PDB file of C-alpha atoms in Angstrom:
ATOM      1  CA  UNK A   1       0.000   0.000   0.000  1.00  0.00           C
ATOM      2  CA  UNK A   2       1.348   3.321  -0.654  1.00  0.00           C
ATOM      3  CA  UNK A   3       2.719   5.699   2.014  1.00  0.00           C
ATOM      4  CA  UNK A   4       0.190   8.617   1.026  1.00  0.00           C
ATOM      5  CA  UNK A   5      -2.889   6.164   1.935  1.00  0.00           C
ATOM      6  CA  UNK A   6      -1.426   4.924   4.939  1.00  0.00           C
ATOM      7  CA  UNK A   7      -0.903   8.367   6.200  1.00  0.00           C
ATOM      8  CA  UNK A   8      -4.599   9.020   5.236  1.00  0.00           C
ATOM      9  CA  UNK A   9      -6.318   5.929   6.130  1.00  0.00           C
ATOM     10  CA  UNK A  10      -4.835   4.464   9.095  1.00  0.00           C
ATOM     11  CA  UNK A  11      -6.435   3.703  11.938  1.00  0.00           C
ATOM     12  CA  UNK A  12      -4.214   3.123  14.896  1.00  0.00           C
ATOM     13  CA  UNK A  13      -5.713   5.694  17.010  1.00  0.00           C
ATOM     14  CA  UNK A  14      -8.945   4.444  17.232  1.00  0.00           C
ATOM     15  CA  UNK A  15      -7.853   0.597  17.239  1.00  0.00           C
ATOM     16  CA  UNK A  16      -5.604   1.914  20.649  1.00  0.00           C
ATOM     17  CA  UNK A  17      -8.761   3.424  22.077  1.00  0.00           C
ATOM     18  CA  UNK A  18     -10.720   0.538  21.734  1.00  0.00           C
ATOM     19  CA  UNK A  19      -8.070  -1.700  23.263  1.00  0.00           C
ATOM     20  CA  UNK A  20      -7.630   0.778  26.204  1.00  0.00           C
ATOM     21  CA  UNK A  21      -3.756   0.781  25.405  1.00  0.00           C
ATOM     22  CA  UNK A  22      -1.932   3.984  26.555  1.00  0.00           C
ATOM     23  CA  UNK A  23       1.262   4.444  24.271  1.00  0.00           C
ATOM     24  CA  UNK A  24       3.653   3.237  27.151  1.00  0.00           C
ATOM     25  CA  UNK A  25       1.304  -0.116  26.903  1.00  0.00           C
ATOM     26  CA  UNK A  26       1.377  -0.341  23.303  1.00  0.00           C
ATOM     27  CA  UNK A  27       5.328   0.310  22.697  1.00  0.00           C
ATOM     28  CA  UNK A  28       5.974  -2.468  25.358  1.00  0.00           C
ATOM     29  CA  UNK A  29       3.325  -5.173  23.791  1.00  0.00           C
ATOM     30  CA  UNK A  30       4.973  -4.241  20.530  1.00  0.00           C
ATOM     31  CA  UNK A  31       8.731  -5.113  21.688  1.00  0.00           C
ATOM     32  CA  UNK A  32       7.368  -8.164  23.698  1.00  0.00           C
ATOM     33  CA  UNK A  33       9.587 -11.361  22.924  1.00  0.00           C
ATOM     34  CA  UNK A  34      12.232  -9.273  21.169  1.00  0.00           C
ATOM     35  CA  UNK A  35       9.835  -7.502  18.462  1.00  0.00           C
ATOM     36  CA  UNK A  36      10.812  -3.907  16.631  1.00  0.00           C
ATOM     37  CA  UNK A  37      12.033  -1.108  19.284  1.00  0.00           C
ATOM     38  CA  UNK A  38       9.800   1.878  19.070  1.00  0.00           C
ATOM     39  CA  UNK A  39       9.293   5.126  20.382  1.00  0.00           C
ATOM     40  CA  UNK A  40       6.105   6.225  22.140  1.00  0.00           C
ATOM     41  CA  UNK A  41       6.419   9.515  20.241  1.00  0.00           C
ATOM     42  CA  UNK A  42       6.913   7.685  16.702  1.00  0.00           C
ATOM     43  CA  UNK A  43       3.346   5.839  17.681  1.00  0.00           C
ATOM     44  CA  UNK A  44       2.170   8.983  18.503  1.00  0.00           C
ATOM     45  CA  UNK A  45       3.313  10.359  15.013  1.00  0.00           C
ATOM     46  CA  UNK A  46       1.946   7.297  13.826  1.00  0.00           C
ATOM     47  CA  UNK A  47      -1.893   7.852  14.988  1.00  0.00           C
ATOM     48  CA  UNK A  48      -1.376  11.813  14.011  1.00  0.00           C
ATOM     49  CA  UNK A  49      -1.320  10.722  10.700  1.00  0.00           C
ATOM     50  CA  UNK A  50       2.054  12.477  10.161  1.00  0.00           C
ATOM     51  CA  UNK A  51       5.023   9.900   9.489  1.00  0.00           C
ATOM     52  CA  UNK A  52       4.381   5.966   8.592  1.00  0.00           C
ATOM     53  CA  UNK A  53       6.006   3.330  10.563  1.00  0.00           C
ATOM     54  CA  UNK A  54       7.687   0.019   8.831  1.00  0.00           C
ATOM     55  CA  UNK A  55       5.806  -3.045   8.247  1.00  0.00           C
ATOM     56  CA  UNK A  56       7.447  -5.018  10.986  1.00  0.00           C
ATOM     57  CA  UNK A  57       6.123  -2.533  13.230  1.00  0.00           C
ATOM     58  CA  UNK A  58       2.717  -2.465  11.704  1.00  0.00           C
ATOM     59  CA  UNK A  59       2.563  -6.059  11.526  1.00  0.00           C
ATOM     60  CA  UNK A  60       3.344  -6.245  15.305  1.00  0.00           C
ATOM     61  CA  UNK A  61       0.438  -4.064  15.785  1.00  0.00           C
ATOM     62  CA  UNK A  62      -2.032  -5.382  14.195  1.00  0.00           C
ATOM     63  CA  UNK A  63      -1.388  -8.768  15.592  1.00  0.00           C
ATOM     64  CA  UNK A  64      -2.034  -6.658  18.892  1.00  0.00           C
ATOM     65  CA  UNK A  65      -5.139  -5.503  18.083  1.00  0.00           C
ATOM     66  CA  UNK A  66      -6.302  -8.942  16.299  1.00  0.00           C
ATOM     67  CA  UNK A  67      -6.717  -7.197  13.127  1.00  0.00           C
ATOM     68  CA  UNK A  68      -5.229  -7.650   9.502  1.00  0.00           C
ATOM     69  CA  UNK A  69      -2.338  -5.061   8.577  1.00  0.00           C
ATOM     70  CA  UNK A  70      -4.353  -3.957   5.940  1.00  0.00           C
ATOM     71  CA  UNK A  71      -7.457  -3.242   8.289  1.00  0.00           C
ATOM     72  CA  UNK A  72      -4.435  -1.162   9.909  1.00  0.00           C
ATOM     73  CA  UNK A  73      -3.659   0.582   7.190  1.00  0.00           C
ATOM     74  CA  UNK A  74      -7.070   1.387   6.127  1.00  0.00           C
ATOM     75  CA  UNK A  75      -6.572  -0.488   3.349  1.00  0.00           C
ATOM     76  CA  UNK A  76     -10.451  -1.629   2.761  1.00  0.00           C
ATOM     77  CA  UNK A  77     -11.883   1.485   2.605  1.00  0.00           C
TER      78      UNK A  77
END
């Protein structure tokens, strides 16, 4: 998927909200059992719609959230 829709579409805000994750919660689930190290301010970019993180990342996520990547990404809309 491109970077444009990704920035456009995504929709890790509202996934975090509905998981009751704060960002602290969410960076530590993601580097659980030696996953991609992340800062809480790049997730926060992330849900601002202002930068786009790498799959691996992503991935991690929506595995988190029980979700496909491309759900993540807004991919289906």
């Amino acid at each position: 998927m491109e970077r444009e829709l990704i920035l456009k579409n995504n929709r890790a805000k509202e996934l975090r909200g509905l998981h009751r994750y704060s960002l602290r919660e969410l960076q530590q689930a993601v580097y659980e059992d030696k996953g991609p190290v992340i800062s809480i301010s790049a997730l926060h970019n992330f849900e601002k719609r202002k930068t786009v993180l790498s799959k691996s990342v992503r991935e991690k996520m929506a595995k988190i959230y029980n979700v496909t990547l491309e759900y993540l990404d807004g991919n289906d809309l």
